[in-house]
Short mmCIF file of C-alpha atoms in Angstrom, two decimals:
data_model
loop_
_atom_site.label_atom_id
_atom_site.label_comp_id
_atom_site.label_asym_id
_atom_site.label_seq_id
_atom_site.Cartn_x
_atom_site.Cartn_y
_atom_site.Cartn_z
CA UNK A 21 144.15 66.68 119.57
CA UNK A 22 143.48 69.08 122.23
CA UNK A 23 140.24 71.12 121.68
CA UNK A 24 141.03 75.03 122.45
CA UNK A 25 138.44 77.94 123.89
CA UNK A 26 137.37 79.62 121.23
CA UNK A 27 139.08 82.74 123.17
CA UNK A 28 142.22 80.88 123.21
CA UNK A 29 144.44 83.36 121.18
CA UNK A 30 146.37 81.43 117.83
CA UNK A 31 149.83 82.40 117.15
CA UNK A 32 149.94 83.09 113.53
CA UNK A 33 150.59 86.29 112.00
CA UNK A 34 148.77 87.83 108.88
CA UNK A 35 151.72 86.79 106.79
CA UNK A 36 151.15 83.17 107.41
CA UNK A 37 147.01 83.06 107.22
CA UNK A 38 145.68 86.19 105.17
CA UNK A 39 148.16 86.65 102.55
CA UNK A 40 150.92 83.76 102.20
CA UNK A 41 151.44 84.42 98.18
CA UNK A 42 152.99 87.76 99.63
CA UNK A 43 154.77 89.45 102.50
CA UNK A 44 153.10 92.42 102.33
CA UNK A 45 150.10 93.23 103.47
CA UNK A 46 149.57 96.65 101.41
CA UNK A 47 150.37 94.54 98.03
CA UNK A 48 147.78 91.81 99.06
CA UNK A 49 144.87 93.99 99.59
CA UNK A 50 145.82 95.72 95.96
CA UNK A 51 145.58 92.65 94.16
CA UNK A 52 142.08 91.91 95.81
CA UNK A 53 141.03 95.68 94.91
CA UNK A 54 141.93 95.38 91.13
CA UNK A 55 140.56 91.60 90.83
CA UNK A 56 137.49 92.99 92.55
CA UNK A 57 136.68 95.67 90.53
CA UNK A 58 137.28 93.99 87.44
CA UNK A 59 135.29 91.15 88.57
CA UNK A 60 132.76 93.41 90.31
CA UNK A 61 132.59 95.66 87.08
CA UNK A 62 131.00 92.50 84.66
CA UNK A 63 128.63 91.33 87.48
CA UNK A 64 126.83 94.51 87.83
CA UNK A 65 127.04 95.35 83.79
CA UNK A 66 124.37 92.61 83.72
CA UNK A 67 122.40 93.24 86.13
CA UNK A 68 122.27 96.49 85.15
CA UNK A 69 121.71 95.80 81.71
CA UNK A 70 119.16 93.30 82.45
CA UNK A 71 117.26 96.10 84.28
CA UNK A 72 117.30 98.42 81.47
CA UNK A 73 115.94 95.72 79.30
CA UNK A 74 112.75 94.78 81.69
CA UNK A 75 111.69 98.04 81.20
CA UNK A 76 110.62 97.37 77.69
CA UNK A 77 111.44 100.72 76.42
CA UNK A 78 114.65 102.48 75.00
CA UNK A 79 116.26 104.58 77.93
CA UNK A 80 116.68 107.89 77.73
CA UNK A 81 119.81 110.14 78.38
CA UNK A 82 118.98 110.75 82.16
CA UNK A 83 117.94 106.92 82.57
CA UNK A 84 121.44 106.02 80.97
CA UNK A 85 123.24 108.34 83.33
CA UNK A 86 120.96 107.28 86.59
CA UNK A 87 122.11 103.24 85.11
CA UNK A 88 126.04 104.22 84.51
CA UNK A 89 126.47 105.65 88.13
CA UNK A 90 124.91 103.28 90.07
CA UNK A 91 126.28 100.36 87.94
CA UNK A 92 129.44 101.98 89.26
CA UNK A 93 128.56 102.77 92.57
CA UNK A 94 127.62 99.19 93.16
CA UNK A 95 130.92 97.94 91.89
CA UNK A 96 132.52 100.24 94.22
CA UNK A 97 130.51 98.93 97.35
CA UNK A 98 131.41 95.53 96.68
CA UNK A 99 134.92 95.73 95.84
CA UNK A 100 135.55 97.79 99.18
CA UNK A 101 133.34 94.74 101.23
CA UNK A 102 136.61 92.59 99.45
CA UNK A 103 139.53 94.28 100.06
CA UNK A 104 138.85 96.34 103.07
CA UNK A 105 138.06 92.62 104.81
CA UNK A 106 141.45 91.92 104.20
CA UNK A 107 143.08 95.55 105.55
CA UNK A 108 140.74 94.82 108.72
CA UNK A 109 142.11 91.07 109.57
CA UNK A 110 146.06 92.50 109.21
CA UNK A 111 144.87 95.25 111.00
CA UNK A 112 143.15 93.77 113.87
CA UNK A 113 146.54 91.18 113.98
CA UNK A 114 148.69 94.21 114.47
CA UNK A 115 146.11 96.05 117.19
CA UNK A 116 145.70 92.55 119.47
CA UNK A 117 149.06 90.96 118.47
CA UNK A 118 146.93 87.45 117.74
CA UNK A 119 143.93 85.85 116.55
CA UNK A 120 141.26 83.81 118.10
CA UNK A 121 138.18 82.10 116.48
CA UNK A 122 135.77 84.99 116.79
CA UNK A 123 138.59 87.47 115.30
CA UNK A 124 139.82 85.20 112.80
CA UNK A 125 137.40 86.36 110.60
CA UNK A 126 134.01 87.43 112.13
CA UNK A 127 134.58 90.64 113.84
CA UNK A 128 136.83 92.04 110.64
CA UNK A 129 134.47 90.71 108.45
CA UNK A 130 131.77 93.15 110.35
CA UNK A 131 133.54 95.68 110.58
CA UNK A 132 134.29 95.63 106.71
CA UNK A 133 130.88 94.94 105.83
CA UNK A 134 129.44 98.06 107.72
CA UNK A 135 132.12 100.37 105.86
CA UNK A 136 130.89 99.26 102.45
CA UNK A 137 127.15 99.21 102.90
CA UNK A 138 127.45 102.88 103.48
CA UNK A 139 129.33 103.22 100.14
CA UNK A 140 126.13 101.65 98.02
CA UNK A 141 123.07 103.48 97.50
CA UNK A 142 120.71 103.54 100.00
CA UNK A 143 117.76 102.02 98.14
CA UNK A 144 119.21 98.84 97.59
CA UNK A 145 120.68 98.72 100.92
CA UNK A 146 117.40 96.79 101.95
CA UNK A 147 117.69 94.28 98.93
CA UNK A 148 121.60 93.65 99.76
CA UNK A 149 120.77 92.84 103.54
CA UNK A 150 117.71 90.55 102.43
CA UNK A 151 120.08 88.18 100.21
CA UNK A 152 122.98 87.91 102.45
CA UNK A 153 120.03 87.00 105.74
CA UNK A 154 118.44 84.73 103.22
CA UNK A 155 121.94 82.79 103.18
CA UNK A 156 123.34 83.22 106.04
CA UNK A 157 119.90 81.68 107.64
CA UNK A 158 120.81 78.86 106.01
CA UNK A 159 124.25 78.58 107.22
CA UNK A 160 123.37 79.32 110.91
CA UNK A 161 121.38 76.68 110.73
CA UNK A 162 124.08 74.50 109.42
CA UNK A 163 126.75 75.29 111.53
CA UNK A 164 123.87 74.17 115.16
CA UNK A 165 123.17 70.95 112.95
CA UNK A 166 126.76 70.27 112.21
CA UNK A 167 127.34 70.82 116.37
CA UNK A 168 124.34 68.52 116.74
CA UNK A 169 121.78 71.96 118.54
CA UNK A 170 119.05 71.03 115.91
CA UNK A 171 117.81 68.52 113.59
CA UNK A 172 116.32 68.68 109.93
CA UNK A 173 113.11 68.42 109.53
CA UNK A 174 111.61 66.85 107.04
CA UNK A 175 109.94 68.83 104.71
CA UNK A 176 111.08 72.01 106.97
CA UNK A 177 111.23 73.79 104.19
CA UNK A 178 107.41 73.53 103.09
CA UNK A 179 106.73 74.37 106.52
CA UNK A 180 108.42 77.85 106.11
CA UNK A 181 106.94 78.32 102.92
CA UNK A 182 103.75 77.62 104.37
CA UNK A 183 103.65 80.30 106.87
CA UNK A 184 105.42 82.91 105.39
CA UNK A 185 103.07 82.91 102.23
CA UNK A 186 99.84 82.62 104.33
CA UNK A 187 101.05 85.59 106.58
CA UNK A 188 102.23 87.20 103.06
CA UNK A 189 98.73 86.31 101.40
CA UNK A 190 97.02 87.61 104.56
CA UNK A 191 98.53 91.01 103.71
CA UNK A 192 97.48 91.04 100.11
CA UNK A 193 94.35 90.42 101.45
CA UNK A 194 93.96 93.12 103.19
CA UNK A 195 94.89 95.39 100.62
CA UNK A 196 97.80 96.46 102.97
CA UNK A 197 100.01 97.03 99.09
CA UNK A 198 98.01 100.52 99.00
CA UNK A 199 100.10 101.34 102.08
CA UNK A 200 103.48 99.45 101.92
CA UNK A 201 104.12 99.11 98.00
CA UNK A 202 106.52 95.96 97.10
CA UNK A 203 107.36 94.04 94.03
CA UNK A 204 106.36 90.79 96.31
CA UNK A 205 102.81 92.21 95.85
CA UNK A 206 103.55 93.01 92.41
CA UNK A 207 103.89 88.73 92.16
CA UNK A 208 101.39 87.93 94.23
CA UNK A 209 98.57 90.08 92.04
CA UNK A 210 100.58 88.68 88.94
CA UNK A 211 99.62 85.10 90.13
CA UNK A 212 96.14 85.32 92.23
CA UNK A 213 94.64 88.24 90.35
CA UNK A 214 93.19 91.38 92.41
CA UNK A 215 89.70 89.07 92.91
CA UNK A 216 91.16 88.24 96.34
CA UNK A 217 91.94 91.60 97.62
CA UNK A 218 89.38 92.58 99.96
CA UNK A 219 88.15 96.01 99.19
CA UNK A 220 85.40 96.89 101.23
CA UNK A 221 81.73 96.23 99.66
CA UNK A 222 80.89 93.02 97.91
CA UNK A 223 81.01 93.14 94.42
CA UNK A 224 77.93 93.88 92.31
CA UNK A 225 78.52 91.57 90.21
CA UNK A 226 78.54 88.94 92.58
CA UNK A 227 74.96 89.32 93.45
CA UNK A 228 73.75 87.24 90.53
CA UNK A 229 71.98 84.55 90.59
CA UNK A 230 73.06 81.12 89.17
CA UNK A 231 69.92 81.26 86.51
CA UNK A 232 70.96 84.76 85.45
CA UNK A 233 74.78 83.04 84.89
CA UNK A 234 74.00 80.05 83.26
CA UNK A 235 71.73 82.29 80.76
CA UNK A 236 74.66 84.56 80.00
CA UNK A 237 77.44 81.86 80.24
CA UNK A 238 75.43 80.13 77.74
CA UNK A 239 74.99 82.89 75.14
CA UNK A 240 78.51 83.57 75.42
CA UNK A 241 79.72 80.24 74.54
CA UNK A 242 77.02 80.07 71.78
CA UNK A 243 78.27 83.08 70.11
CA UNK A 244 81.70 82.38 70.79
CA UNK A 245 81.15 78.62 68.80
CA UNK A 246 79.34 80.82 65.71
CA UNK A 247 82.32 83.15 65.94
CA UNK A 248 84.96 80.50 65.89
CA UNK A 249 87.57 80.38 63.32
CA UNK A 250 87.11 77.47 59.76
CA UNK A 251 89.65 75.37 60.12
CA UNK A 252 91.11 73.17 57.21
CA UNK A 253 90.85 70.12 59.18
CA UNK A 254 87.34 68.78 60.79
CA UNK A 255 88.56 67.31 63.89
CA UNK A 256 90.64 70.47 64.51
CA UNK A 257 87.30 72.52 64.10
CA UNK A 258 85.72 69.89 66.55
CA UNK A 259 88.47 70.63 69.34
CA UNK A 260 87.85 74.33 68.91
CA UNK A 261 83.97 74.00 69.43
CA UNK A 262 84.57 71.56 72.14
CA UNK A 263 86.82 74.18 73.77
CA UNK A 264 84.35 77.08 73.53
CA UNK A 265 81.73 74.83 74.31
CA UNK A 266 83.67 73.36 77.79
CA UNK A 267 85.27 76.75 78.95
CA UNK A 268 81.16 78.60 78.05
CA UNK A 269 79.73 75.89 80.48
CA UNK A 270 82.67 76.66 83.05
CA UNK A 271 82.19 80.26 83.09
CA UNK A 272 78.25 79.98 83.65
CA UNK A 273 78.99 77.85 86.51
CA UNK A 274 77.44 79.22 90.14
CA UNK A 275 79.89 81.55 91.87
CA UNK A 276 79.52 82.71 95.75
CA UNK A 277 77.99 86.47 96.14
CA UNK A 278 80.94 87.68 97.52
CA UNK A 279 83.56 85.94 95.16
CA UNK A 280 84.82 88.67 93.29
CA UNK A 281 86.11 86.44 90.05
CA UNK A 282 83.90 87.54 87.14
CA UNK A 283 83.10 84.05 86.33
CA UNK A 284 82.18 80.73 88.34
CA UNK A 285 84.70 79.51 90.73
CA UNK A 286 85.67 76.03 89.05
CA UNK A 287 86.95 78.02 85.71
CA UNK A 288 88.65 80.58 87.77
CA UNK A 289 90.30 77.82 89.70
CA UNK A 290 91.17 75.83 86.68
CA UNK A 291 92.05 78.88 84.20
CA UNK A 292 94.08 80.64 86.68
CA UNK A 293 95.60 77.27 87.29
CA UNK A 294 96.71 76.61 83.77
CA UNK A 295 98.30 79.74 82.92
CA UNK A 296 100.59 80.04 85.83
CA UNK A 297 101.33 75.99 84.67
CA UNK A 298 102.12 77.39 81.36
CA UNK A 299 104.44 80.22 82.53
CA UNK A 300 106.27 77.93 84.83
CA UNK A 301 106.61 75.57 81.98
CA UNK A 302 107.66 78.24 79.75
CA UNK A 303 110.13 79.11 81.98
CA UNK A 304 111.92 75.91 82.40
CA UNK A 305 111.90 75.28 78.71
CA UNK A 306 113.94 78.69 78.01
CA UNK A 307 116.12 78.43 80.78
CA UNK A 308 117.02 74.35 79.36
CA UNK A 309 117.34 75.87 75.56
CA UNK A 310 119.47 78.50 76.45
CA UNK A 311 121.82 77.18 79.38
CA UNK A 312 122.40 73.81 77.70
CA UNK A 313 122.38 74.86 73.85
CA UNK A 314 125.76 73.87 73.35
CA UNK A 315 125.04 70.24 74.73
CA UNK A 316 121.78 69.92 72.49
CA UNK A 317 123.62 70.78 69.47
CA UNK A 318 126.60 68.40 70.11
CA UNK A 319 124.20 65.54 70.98
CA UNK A 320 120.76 66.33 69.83
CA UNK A 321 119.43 62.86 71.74
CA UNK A 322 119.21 64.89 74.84
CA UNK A 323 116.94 67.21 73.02
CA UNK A 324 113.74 64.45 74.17
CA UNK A 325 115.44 63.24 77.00
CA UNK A 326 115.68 66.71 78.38
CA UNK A 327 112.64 68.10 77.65
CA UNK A 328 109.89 64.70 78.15
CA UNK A 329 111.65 64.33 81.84
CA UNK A 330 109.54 64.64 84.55
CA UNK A 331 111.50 67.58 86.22
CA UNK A 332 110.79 69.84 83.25
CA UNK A 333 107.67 70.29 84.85
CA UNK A 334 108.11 70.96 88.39
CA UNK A 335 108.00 74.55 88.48
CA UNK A 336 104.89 74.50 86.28
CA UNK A 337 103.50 72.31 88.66
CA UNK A 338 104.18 74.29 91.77
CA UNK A 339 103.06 77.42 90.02
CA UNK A 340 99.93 76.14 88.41
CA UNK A 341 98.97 74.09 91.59
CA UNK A 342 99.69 76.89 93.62
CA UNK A 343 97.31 78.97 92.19
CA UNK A 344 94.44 76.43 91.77
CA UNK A 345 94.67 75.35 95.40
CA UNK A 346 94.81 78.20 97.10
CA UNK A 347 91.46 79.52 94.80
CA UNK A 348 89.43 76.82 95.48
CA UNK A 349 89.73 76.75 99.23
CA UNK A 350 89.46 80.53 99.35
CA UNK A 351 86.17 79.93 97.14
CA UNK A 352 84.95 77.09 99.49
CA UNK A 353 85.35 79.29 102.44
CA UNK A 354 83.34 81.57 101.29
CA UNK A 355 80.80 79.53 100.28
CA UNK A 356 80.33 77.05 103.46
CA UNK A 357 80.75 80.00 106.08
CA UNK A 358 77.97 82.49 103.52
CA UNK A 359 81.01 85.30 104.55
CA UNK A 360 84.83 86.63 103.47
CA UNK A 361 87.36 87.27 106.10
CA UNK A 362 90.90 88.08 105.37
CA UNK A 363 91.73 85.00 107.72
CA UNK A 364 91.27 82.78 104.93
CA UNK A 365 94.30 83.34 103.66
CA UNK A 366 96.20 81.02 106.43
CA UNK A 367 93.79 77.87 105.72
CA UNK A 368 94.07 78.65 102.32
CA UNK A 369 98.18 79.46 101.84
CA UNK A 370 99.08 76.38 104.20
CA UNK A 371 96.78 74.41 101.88
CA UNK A 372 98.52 75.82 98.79
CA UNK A 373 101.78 75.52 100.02
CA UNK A 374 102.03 71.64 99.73
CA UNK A 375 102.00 72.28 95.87
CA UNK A 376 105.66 73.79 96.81
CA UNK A 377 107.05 70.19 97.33
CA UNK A 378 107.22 69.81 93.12
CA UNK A 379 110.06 72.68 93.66
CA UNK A 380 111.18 72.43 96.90
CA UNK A 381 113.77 74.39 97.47
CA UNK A 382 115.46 76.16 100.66
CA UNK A 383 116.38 79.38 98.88
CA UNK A 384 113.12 80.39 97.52
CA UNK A 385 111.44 79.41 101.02
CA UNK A 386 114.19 82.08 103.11
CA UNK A 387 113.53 84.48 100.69
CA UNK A 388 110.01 84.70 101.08
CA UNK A 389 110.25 84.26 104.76
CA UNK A 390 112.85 87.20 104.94
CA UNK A 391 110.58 89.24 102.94
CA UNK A 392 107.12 89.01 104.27
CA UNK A 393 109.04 89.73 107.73
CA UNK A 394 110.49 92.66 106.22
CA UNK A 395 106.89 93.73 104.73
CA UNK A 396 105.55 93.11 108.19
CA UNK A 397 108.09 94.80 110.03
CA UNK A 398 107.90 97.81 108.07
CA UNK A 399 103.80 97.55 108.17
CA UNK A 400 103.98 97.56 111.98
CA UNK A 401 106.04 101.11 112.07
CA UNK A 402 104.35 102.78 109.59
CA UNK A 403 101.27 101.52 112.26
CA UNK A 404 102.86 102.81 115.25
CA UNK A 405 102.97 98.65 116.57
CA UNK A 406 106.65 98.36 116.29
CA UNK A 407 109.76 100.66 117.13
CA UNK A 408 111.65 101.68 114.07
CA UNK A 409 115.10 100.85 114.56
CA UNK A 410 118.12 103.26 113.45
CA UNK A 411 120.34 101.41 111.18
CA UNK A 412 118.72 98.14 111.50
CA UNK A 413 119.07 97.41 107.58
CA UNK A 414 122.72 98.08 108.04
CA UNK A 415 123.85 96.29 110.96
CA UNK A 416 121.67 93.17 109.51
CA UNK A 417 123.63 93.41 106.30
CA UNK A 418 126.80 93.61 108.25
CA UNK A 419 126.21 90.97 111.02
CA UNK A 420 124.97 88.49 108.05
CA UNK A 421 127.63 89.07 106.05
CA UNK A 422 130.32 88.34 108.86
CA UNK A 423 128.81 85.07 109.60
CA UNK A 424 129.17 84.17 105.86
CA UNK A 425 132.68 85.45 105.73
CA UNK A 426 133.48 83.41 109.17
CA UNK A 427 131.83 80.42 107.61
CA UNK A 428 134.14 80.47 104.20
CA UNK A 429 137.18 80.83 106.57
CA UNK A 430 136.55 78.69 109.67
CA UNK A 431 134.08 75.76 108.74
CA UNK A 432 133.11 76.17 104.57
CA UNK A 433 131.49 72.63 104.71
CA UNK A 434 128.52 74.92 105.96
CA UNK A 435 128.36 77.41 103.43
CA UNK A 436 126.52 77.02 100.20
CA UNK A 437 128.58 76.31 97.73
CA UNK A 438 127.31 79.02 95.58
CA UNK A 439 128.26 81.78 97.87
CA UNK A 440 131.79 79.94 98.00
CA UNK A 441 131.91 80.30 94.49
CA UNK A 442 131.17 83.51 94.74
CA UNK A 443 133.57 84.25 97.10
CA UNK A 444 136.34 82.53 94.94
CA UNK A 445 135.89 84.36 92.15
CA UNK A 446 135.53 87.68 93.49
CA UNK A 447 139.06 86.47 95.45
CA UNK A 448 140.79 85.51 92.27
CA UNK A 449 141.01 82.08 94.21
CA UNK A 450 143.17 83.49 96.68
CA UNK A 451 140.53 82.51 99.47
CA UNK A 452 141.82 79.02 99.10
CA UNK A 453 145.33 80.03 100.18
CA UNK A 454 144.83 81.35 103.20
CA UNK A 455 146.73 78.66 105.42
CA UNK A 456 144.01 77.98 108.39
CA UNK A 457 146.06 75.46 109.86
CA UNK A 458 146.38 77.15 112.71
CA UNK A 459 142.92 77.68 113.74
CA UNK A 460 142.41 73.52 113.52
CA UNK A 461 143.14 73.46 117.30
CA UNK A 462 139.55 74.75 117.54
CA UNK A 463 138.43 71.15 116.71
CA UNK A 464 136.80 71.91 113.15
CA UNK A 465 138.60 70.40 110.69
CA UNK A 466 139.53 73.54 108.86
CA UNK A 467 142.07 72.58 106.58
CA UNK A 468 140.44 69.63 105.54
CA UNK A 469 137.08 71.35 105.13
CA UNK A 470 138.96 73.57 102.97
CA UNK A 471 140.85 70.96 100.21
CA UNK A 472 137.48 69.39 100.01
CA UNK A 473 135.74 73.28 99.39
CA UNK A 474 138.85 73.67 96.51
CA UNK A 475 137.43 70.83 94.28
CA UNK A 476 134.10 72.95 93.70
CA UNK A 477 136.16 75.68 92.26
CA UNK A 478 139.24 76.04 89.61
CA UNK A 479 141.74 77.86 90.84
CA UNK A 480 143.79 80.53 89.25
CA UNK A 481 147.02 78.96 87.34
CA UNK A 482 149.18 81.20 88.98
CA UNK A 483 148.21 80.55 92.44
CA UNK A 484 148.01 76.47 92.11
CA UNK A 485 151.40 75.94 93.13
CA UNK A 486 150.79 77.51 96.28
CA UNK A 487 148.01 75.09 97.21
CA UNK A 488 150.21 72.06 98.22
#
């Protein structure tokens, strides 16, 4: 088959490829408006709920009003990115009198995606473009390897992780959250502690000599061993005292002047170490109880197989080693060059960073690439280094959410499946139906890209017949 420019117009009308369950176009983009908003309207319940909930306190009367309108401003936003794509591909059919690759879906997709940006709130305008960049990074890169332009990398995604967090940690460590808050800082002090943050003098505290800690370390752990709790069983009292005993001797351990940990550096390694291990741990375990309760209670034999696997533990493992790595080579910085530099944060993150290959994953290395260039970027204007840009958060929502659109329609195979899911449901399925077969001159396999897309997803009843 003859491969086509991809400004080669296709002669199919907006009957035959946006809406073929109907003949009209103004009935088509109604059904996607009310499947939208009801879909649109349980989505954002959550995550608004969930939000009221991580505050930890009732809400009051003005918080519950605040929650209700943008719970319903944000269903609005995203039911008009749905159904105004669809008025913008009939009506860009009607204005040109054709379609070509680029118009098929891209340039409406834009075009729709600017309009509805404008209809959410402007504070979470920021947070919408950084997910849709984070994915549509992902399928950019995609759609050069599946043209053969690049090549994975192995471990490409380490890499990224690597940098971004060392550029990210550099930042924390120079205290730059006082002048650009972020929740990203919010984790980072959650999992390092503030006894990285470079504040100006060293602390007092870290003047002490290693006599003066071991004599303090040591009366702590004595008193703490006197103090300790009876228990009914001897050997349980014997771990207990062993414990004091083993964490007092860590703690006295010789710290660097200017470490700013309160104790020595191998407990502060090891203890900050084991509790991000724990959380991570933690984590996994709830999210396995809860997800897959109904398959534990059916078969309970899972129960050990689920939770002795090694992959319970990856995230704990990440976490925990993580923290402990990038600790430890901050402390030995400090003590073979006898000084503290922010710059120790790149040695340090790229070090800590191979702990990410127990949770490897591509999403969670975009998004902290996307965000410690957004922390940057925003760092450099408030500096007077960089330009600030009019509109830049908006056209970046709008140009990443075309290419994700354009994906879904023209070559799927190279969108993540969750996103198509996504897509899918907030379609009612009817994303399936479109009938691309005319845009397979461009050489891309569409319609076969798309029956193999279909079997990730169950498709409305009503709209199955149409599928064959």
């Amino acid at each position: 088959m003859q491969v086509l420019s991809k400004m080669t117009p296709v002669p199919v009308t907006c009957l035959e490829y946006v809406h073929p369950w109907t003949q009209s176009c103004t009935v088509a983009t109604a059904e996607l408006m009310i499947i939208g908003v009801q879909y649109c309207l349980r989505i954002y319940a959550a995550v608004y709920a969930l939000s009221l909930v991580m505050r930890g306190r009732i809400p009051s009367l003005p918080e519950l009003k605040k929650t209700l309108r943008g719970w319903l401003q944000s269903t609005a936003f995203l039911t008009t990115n749905a159904f105004s794509y669809s008025i913008m591909m009939c009506s860009l059919r009607r204005l040109l009198g054709s379609y070509n690759f680029y118009t098929a879906s891209y340039v409406p997709a834009f075009f729709a995606a600017l309009i509805s940006i404008m209809v959410e709130r402007s504070s979470r305008r920021a947070l919408l473009a950084l997910y849709v960049s984070n994915v549509a990074t992902e399928t950019m890169w995609n759609i050069l390897q599946s043209r053969g332009l690049v090549r994975s990398i192995p471990h490409g995604e380490i890499a990224i992780f690597g940098v971004a967090t060392s550029v990210l940690m550099y930042c924390y460590r120079k205290n730059r959250q006082k002048e650009y808050r972020d929740s990203m800082f919010d984790v980072v002090r959650f999992a390092i502690g503030d006894s990285e943050v470079m504040k100006g003098d060293a602390p007092s505290e870290g003047v002490e000599t290693s006599a003066v800690q071991n004599v303090v370390g040591r009366a702590e752990s004595s008193q703490r061993a006197s103090k300790s709790p009876k228990y009914p069983l001897p050997f349980i009292q014997a771990a207990v005292q062993a414990y004091l005993q083993l964490t007092g001797r860590l703690k006295a351990m010789g710290k660097h002047k200017l470490c700013r940990h309160r104790y020595g550096c191998v407990y502060d390694t090891l203890s900050s170490g084991g509790r991000m291990f724990s959380i991570g741990l933690g984590i996994q375990v709830v999210m396995k109880a809860v997800l897959q309760m109904r398959k534990f209670i059916s078969r309970p034999a899972l129960l050990r197989k689920t939770f002795l696997s090694k992959d319970i533990a990856r995230l704990g493992l990440f976490l925990g080693g993580f923290t402990s790595i990038y600790k430890m080579s901050s402390c030995l910085l400090r003590h073979f060059t006898d000084s503290d530099s922010p710059m120790f944060a790149f040695p340090s993150g790229l070090l800590a960073s191979v702990a990410f290959a127990f949770y490897s994953d591509n999403t969670i290395a975009l998004y902290i690439m996307w965000k410690t260039l957004q922390i940057t970027y925003n760092w450099g204007i408030e500096k007077g280094y960089l330009p600030r840009v009019p509109g830049f958060t908006v056209m970046l929502y709008a140009v990443s959410t075309a290419l994700l659109f354009h994906a879904a329609t023209i070559e799927p195979q190279n969108l993540r499946p969750s996103y198509w899911k996504f897509l899918h449901s907030i379609s009612g399925g009817r994303i399936c139906i479109m009938d691309r077969s005319g845009f397979d001159v461009y050489g891309l396999n569409t319609s076969g890209q798309i029956r193999t897309m279909m079997n990730l997803c169950k498709t409305e009843p009503i709209l199955q017949g149409r599928l064959s």
